[in-house]
Amino acid sequence: NADMAMYHAKSQGRNNLQFFTAAMNAAATERMAMELELRQAIETGQLELHYQPQVCTHNGAACGVEALVRWRHPQRGLISPLAFIPLAEETGLIEPLGAWVLEEACRQFAIWRAEDAPILRIAVNLSAQQLRSPGLLAQVEDVMARYQLIPGELELEVTESEAMSDPERSFDTLRALRDLGVQLAIDDFGTGYSSLSYLKQLPVQILKIDRSFVKDIETDENDASICASILALAHSQGLKVVAEGVETMAQREFLAAHACEYLQGYLFAKPEPAEVCLGRLRELSIAAASP
Ligand code: C2E
Ligand code: MG
Ligand code: MG
Ligand code: MG
């Protein structure tokens, strides 16, 4: 593996420049091979979406689902988005990938709606590059029209750092998306460094508290107070909050006590293929209806 070769090359000392260069070439070659493979994966339908419910805190019924992309590689099995989204962003492949994800998520949502699935909306992650793409608005408008999505049924998640990287410009795009009836969420909130004045101007309806703050909410006083502060701040701005990565009842109780509207995490369901997720959505809704 190229990383190992590089590591060995470095540990050989500076005399081994030749070996080091070879290792760098190997890394570059590996990357190019993966780029080519990813391009083919998009074209030949190796990507798939898994869906994770977002539930209402008070009764545990699903209100929405988040679509999360995976790559079903013919040799390497299911690959996590963390292993290929960054490459897609660096190579421009995020545009066709993101377009496929948006299309597929809306298509699945329309099927679920026709089947009377107990959900109100579908959330899709957008990368910074998509947010900056001049074609984004037309693309979103087109997909919403084709699948007859009404305002509030499509939610787009952008991370805090993406939204803040070029605030003037991304705020304009976010406002235009909002005017199309898209619900907007700031993902991984708390990991960036937004100032309060920017937060006030952000044309979004939802903040998602990053999983890293939820994880130790029961044991780490700092994390508990960060979560409580984010909730108070969001509510003071009229925003609703989704807590990510909820795995335990104690986390759920803490978040409920701080009036967090929605929860997402393994406590309720993992991201799963559409058919499995539909069963899960029905289970959650039955459990919510029975006292
Ligand atoms: P994210 O949008 O913050 O998604 C939440 C991640 O947390 C998902 O990881 C999900 O599987 C994981 N998760 C949810 N609940 C729990 C829990 O209770 N415990 C733990 N340990 N993890 C939990 P996943 O699916 O690996 O996705 C990772 C990231 O990849 C996403 O973070 C998102 O930033 C990115 N991503 C995924 N799909 C897409 C996509 O279609 N487009 C773009 N641009 N990015 C995507
Ligand atoms: Mg997300
Ligand atoms: Mg997140
Ligand atoms: Mg996250």
Short mmCIF file of C-alpha atoms and ligand atoms in Angstrom, two decimals:
data_model
loop_
_atom_site.label_atom_id
_atom_site.label_comp_id
_atom_site.label_asym_id
_atom_site.label_seq_id
_atom_site.Cartn_x
_atom_site.Cartn_y
_atom_site.Cartn_z
CA ASN A 1 0.00 0.00 0.00
CA ALA A 2 1.30 3.44 -0.92
CA ASP A 3 0.87 4.98 2.54
CA MET A 4 2.97 2.22 4.08
CA ALA A 5 5.60 2.60 1.39
CA MET A 6 5.73 6.33 2.09
CA TYR A 7 6.05 5.67 5.81
CA HIS A 8 8.92 3.26 5.26
CA ALA A 9 10.56 5.68 2.86
CA LYS A 10 10.43 8.45 5.47
CA SER A 11 11.78 6.20 8.20
CA GLN A 12 14.78 5.32 5.99
CA GLY A 13 16.09 8.86 6.36
CA ARG A 14 16.81 11.58 3.83
CA ASN A 15 19.28 9.52 1.81
CA ASN A 16 16.46 7.52 0.48
CA LEU A 17 15.03 10.19 -1.76
CA GLN A 18 14.70 7.81 -4.66
CA PHE A 19 12.57 5.41 -2.70
CA PHE A 20 10.54 8.30 -1.33
CA THR A 21 9.83 9.60 -4.83
CA ALA A 22 8.80 6.12 -5.90
CA ALA A 23 6.43 5.93 -2.95
CA MET A 24 4.95 9.31 -3.85
CA ASN A 25 4.42 8.15 -7.38
CA ALA A 26 2.73 5.04 -6.08
CA ALA A 27 0.39 7.19 -3.96
CA ALA A 28 -0.42 9.40 -6.94
CA THR A 29 -1.04 6.38 -9.12
CA GLU A 30 -3.30 4.83 -6.51
CA ARG A 31 -5.27 8.06 -6.30
CA MET A 32 -5.66 8.29 -10.05
CA ALA A 33 -6.81 4.69 -10.17
CA MET A 34 -9.38 5.42 -7.49
CA GLU A 35 -10.57 8.53 -9.31
CA LEU A 36 -11.09 6.48 -12.46
CA GLU A 37 -12.90 3.79 -10.49
CA LEU A 38 -15.16 6.33 -8.81
CA ARG A 39 -16.02 7.89 -12.15
CA GLN A 40 -17.00 4.45 -13.44
CA ALA A 41 -18.88 3.70 -10.23
CA ILE A 42 -21.10 6.74 -10.77
CA GLU A 43 -21.70 5.80 -14.40
CA THR A 44 -22.35 2.10 -13.82
CA GLY A 45 -24.62 2.44 -10.81
CA GLN A 46 -22.33 1.23 -8.00
CA LEU A 47 -23.49 4.00 -5.67
CA GLU A 48 -26.41 3.42 -3.35
CA LEU A 49 -28.25 5.42 -0.74
CA HIS A 50 -28.94 4.29 2.79
CA TYR A 51 -31.52 6.12 4.83
CA GLN A 52 -31.51 7.01 8.53
CA PRO A 53 -34.65 8.21 10.33
CA GLN A 54 -34.78 11.52 12.17
CA VAL A 55 -37.37 11.18 14.93
CA CYS A 56 -39.47 13.60 16.93
CA THR A 57 -38.02 13.71 20.43
CA HIS A 58 -41.36 13.64 22.23
CA ASN A 59 -42.74 10.42 20.73
CA GLY A 60 -39.97 8.79 18.69
CA ALA A 61 -41.96 8.84 15.43
CA ALA A 62 -39.90 9.51 12.33
CA CYS A 63 -40.44 12.91 10.80
CA GLY A 64 -37.79 12.60 8.13
CA VAL A 65 -34.91 10.52 6.83
CA GLU A 66 -31.39 11.50 5.86
CA ALA A 67 -29.98 9.99 2.67
CA LEU A 68 -26.37 8.84 3.06
CA VAL A 69 -24.39 7.63 0.07
CA ARG A 70 -22.32 4.42 -0.07
CA TRP A 71 -20.19 2.86 -2.77
CA ARG A 72 -20.80 -0.83 -3.38
CA HIS A 73 -17.41 -1.73 -4.79
CA PRO A 74 -17.30 -5.03 -6.70
CA GLN A 75 -14.09 -6.17 -4.91
CA ARG A 76 -13.87 -4.06 -1.77
CA GLY A 77 -17.49 -4.23 -0.61
CA LEU A 78 -19.40 -1.32 0.88
CA ILE A 79 -17.25 1.82 1.11
CA SER A 80 -18.04 4.66 3.52
CA PRO A 81 -18.63 8.16 2.13
CA LEU A 82 -15.79 9.38 4.36
CA ALA A 83 -13.43 7.39 2.12
CA PHE A 84 -14.57 8.83 -1.23
CA ILE A 85 -16.46 12.13 -0.77
CA PRO A 86 -13.19 14.05 -0.20
CA LEU A 87 -11.74 12.56 -3.41
CA ALA A 88 -14.96 13.40 -5.25
CA GLU A 89 -14.63 16.99 -4.02
CA GLU A 90 -10.99 17.30 -5.11
CA THR A 91 -11.63 15.89 -8.58
CA GLY A 92 -14.91 17.60 -9.47
CA LEU A 93 -16.69 14.23 -9.42
CA ILE A 94 -18.84 15.61 -6.61
CA GLU A 95 -21.02 17.33 -9.24
CA PRO A 96 -22.26 14.17 -11.00
CA LEU A 97 -22.21 12.27 -7.69
CA GLY A 98 -24.24 14.96 -5.94
CA ALA A 99 -26.69 15.17 -8.83
CA TRP A 100 -27.20 11.39 -8.68
CA VAL A 101 -27.77 11.51 -4.91
CA LEU A 102 -30.33 14.32 -5.20
CA GLU A 103 -32.18 12.52 -7.98
CA GLU A 104 -32.20 9.14 -6.25
CA ALA A 105 -33.25 10.54 -2.86
CA CYS A 106 -36.19 12.45 -4.38
CA ARG A 107 -37.18 9.44 -6.47
CA GLN A 108 -37.22 7.25 -3.34
CA PHE A 109 -39.14 9.87 -1.38
CA ALA A 110 -41.82 10.02 -4.09
CA ILE A 111 -42.15 6.21 -3.94
CA TRP A 112 -42.48 6.30 -0.16
CA ARG A 113 -45.07 9.03 -0.34
CA ALA A 114 -47.08 6.98 -2.83
CA GLU A 115 -46.87 4.04 -0.38
CA ASP A 116 -48.05 6.20 2.51
CA ALA A 117 -44.79 5.80 4.39
CA PRO A 118 -44.86 7.69 7.69
CA ILE A 119 -42.38 10.44 6.84
CA LEU A 120 -42.69 14.10 5.98
CA ARG A 121 -39.34 14.89 4.40
CA ILE A 122 -36.06 13.71 2.95
CA ALA A 123 -32.71 15.27 3.86
CA VAL A 124 -29.79 15.32 1.40
CA ASN A 125 -26.20 16.41 2.09
CA LEU A 126 -24.70 19.07 -0.16
CA SER A 127 -20.98 19.63 -0.52
CA ALA A 128 -19.41 23.09 -0.63
CA GLN A 129 -18.77 22.72 -4.34
CA GLN A 130 -22.39 21.98 -5.04
CA LEU A 131 -23.38 25.02 -3.03
CA ARG A 132 -21.09 27.14 -5.23
CA SER A 133 -22.22 25.56 -8.49
CA PRO A 134 -24.16 27.97 -10.73
CA GLY A 135 -26.45 25.13 -11.85
CA LEU A 136 -27.62 24.17 -8.36
CA LEU A 137 -30.83 26.20 -8.21
CA ALA A 138 -32.10 25.00 -11.59
CA GLN A 139 -31.16 21.44 -10.67
CA VAL A 140 -33.10 21.57 -7.40
CA GLU A 141 -36.07 23.27 -9.00
CA ASP A 142 -36.16 20.65 -11.75
CA VAL A 143 -35.97 17.64 -9.45
CA MET A 144 -38.64 19.07 -7.12
CA ALA A 145 -40.96 19.64 -10.07
CA ARG A 146 -40.43 16.19 -11.57
CA TYR A 147 -41.13 14.39 -8.27
CA GLN A 148 -43.78 16.91 -7.25
CA LEU A 149 -42.16 17.76 -3.94
CA ILE A 150 -44.02 20.40 -2.00
CA PRO A 151 -42.29 23.02 0.20
CA GLY A 152 -40.71 21.44 3.24
CA GLU A 153 -40.42 17.94 1.76
CA LEU A 154 -36.82 18.40 0.60
CA GLU A 155 -34.20 19.36 3.15
CA LEU A 156 -30.63 20.19 2.20
CA GLU A 157 -27.84 19.90 4.76
CA VAL A 158 -24.71 22.00 4.43
CA THR A 159 -21.96 21.91 7.02
CA GLU A 160 -21.21 24.96 9.08
CA SER A 161 -17.77 25.42 7.51
CA GLU A 162 -19.20 25.08 3.98
CA ALA A 163 -21.88 27.69 4.63
CA MET A 164 -19.33 30.06 6.19
CA SER A 165 -16.50 29.63 3.68
CA ASP A 166 -17.82 32.41 1.42
CA PRO A 167 -20.72 33.73 3.50
CA GLU A 168 -22.02 36.50 1.21
CA ARG A 169 -22.26 34.17 -1.72
CA SER A 170 -23.54 31.10 0.09
CA PHE A 171 -26.16 33.17 1.94
CA ASP A 172 -27.56 34.31 -1.42
CA THR A 173 -27.74 30.72 -2.63
CA LEU A 174 -29.30 29.53 0.62
CA ARG A 175 -31.91 32.30 0.43
CA ALA A 176 -32.76 31.33 -3.15
CA LEU A 177 -33.07 27.66 -2.13
CA ARG A 178 -35.32 28.64 0.75
CA ASP A 179 -37.49 30.59 -1.70
CA LEU A 180 -37.88 27.38 -3.72
CA GLY A 181 -39.40 25.80 -0.61
CA VAL A 182 -36.31 23.86 0.42
CA GLN A 183 -35.80 23.36 4.14
CA LEU A 184 -32.19 24.12 5.11
CA ALA A 185 -30.12 22.61 7.87
CA ILE A 186 -26.63 23.41 9.11
CA ASP A 187 -24.84 20.08 9.56
CA ASP A 188 -22.12 19.31 12.12
CA PHE A 189 -22.95 22.50 14.00
CA GLY A 190 -20.41 23.45 16.63
CA THR A 191 -17.38 22.17 14.72
CA GLY A 192 -16.90 25.35 12.68
CA TYR A 193 -16.35 28.84 13.96
CA SER A 194 -19.38 30.86 12.94
CA SER A 195 -19.79 34.16 14.67
CA LEU A 196 -23.12 34.93 16.27
CA SER A 197 -23.77 37.74 13.80
CA TYR A 198 -23.45 35.33 10.88
CA LEU A 199 -25.65 32.82 12.58
CA LYS A 200 -28.33 35.49 12.88
CA GLN A 201 -28.21 36.10 9.13
CA LEU A 202 -28.14 32.44 8.11
CA PRO A 203 -31.32 31.72 6.16
CA VAL A 204 -31.76 28.22 7.63
CA GLN A 205 -34.45 26.58 9.74
CA ILE A 206 -32.52 23.76 11.41
CA LEU A 207 -29.22 23.25 13.25
CA LYS A 208 -27.78 19.77 13.61
CA ILE A 209 -25.61 19.39 16.71
CA ASP A 210 -22.49 17.46 15.76
CA ARG A 211 -22.20 13.93 17.08
CA SER A 212 -18.92 14.71 18.83
CA PHE A 213 -20.79 16.87 21.40
CA VAL A 214 -23.58 14.35 21.93
CA LYS A 215 -21.25 11.40 22.45
CA ASP A 216 -20.15 12.18 26.02
CA ILE A 217 -23.10 14.33 27.03
CA GLU A 218 -23.64 12.19 30.15
CA THR A 219 -20.07 12.27 31.43
CA ASP A 220 -18.42 15.40 30.07
CA GLU A 221 -19.70 18.62 31.60
CA ASN A 222 -18.21 20.71 28.80
CA ASP A 223 -20.03 18.74 26.14
CA ALA A 224 -23.26 18.87 28.11
CA SER A 225 -23.01 22.63 28.44
CA ILE A 226 -22.09 23.04 24.75
CA CYS A 227 -25.21 21.07 23.76
CA ALA A 228 -27.38 23.07 26.15
CA SER A 229 -25.93 26.33 24.81
CA ILE A 230 -26.43 25.38 21.17
CA LEU A 231 -30.05 24.48 21.94
CA ALA A 232 -30.68 27.75 23.78
CA LEU A 233 -29.00 29.74 21.02
CA ALA A 234 -30.91 27.97 18.24
CA HIS A 235 -34.24 28.39 20.01
CA SER A 236 -33.57 32.09 20.63
CA GLN A 237 -33.17 32.45 16.84
CA GLY A 238 -36.32 30.49 16.09
CA LEU A 239 -34.39 27.49 14.77
CA LYS A 240 -35.17 23.83 15.41
CA VAL A 241 -32.47 21.38 16.40
CA VAL A 242 -31.56 17.84 15.38
CA ALA A 243 -29.07 16.02 17.61
CA GLU A 244 -26.82 13.63 15.67
CA GLY A 245 -25.39 10.35 16.93
CA VAL A 246 -27.90 9.63 19.71
CA GLU A 247 -27.04 6.14 20.95
CA THR A 248 -28.33 5.94 24.54
CA MET A 249 -31.50 6.61 26.53
CA ALA A 250 -29.54 8.93 28.82
CA GLN A 251 -28.52 11.08 25.84
CA ARG A 252 -32.12 11.10 24.65
CA GLU A 253 -33.35 12.21 28.09
CA PHE A 254 -30.79 15.00 28.34
CA LEU A 255 -31.73 16.29 24.88
CA ALA A 256 -35.45 16.02 25.63
CA ALA A 257 -34.96 17.97 28.85
CA HIS A 258 -33.34 20.74 26.78
CA ALA A 259 -36.22 20.75 24.29
CA CYS A 260 -34.23 19.37 21.34
CA GLU A 261 -36.92 18.82 18.68
CA TYR A 262 -35.43 15.93 16.70
CA LEU A 263 -33.04 13.05 17.30
CA GLN A 264 -31.02 10.93 14.90
CA GLY A 265 -28.84 7.99 15.84
CA TYR A 266 -28.33 4.29 16.37
CA LEU A 267 -30.73 4.35 19.36
CA PHE A 268 -33.52 4.55 16.77
CA ALA A 269 -31.98 3.16 13.60
CA LYS A 270 -28.77 2.93 11.60
CA PRO A 271 -28.67 4.08 7.98
CA GLU A 272 -30.21 1.21 6.01
CA PRO A 273 -31.26 0.40 2.44
CA ALA A 274 -34.65 1.78 1.40
CA GLU A 275 -36.70 -1.40 1.90
CA VAL A 276 -35.26 -2.03 5.37
CA CYS A 277 -35.70 1.62 6.31
CA LEU A 278 -39.37 1.57 5.33
CA GLY A 279 -40.02 -1.28 7.80
CA ARG A 280 -38.16 0.69 10.46
CA LEU A 281 -40.23 3.82 9.78
CA ARG A 282 -43.44 1.83 10.24
CA GLU A 283 -42.14 0.28 13.49
CA LEU A 284 -41.21 3.69 14.86
CA SER A 285 -44.61 5.09 14.00
CA ILE A 286 -46.46 2.15 15.61
CA ALA A 287 -44.32 2.43 18.76
CA ALA A 288 -45.03 6.17 18.90
CA ALA A 289 -48.78 5.66 18.63
CA SER A 290 -48.97 3.06 21.43
CA PRO A 291 -48.54 4.49 24.95
P1 C2E B 1 -23.25 13.56 8.27
O1 C2E B 1 -24.08 14.21 7.23
O2 C2E B 1 -22.97 14.33 9.51
O3 C2E B 1 -24.00 12.18 8.58
C1 C2E B 1 -24.06 11.59 9.84
C2 C2E B 1 -23.08 10.45 9.96
O4 C2E B 1 -23.16 9.93 11.28
C3 C2E B 1 -23.39 9.27 9.03
O5 C2E B 1 -22.15 8.69 8.67
C4 C2E B 1 -24.15 8.32 9.96
O6 C2E B 1 -24.08 6.98 9.55
C5 C2E B 1 -23.43 8.53 11.25
N1 C2E B 1 -24.26 8.22 12.41
C6 C2E B 1 -25.60 8.42 12.55
N2 C2E B 1 -26.02 8.05 13.77
C7 C2E B 1 -24.94 7.61 14.44
C8 C2E B 1 -24.74 7.07 15.78
O7 C2E B 1 -25.67 6.94 16.60
N3 C2E B 1 -23.48 6.73 16.11
C9 C2E B 1 -22.43 6.85 15.25
N4 C2E B 1 -21.22 6.46 15.67
N5 C2E B 1 -22.58 7.33 13.99
C10 C2E B 1 -23.81 7.72 13.59
P2 C2E B 1 -21.83 8.26 7.18
O8 C2E B 1 -23.04 7.68 6.54
O9 C2E B 1 -20.57 7.47 7.22
O10 C2E B 1 -21.57 9.65 6.47
C11 C2E B 1 -20.46 10.42 6.84
C12 C2E B 1 -20.48 11.78 6.20
O11 C2E B 1 -20.32 11.68 4.78
C13 C2E B 1 -21.80 12.52 6.39
O12 C2E B 1 -21.84 13.11 7.67
C14 C2E B 1 -21.71 13.54 5.27
O13 C2E B 1 -20.92 14.63 5.66
C15 C2E B 1 -20.97 12.77 4.19
N6 C2E B 1 -21.96 12.29 3.21
C16 C2E B 1 -22.73 11.18 3.24
N7 C2E B 1 -23.51 11.10 2.15
C17 C2E B 1 -23.25 12.22 1.41
C18 C2E B 1 -23.74 12.74 0.15
O14 C2E B 1 -24.63 12.18 -0.49
N8 C2E B 1 -23.19 13.92 -0.29
C19 C2E B 1 -22.23 14.58 0.41
N9 C2E B 1 -21.75 15.72 -0.08
N10 C2E B 1 -21.76 14.13 1.59
C20 C2E B 1 -22.26 12.96 2.09
MG MG B 2 -25.78 15.24 7.15
MG MG B 3 -23.77 15.75 10.51
MG MG B 4 -21.26 14.66 11.24
#
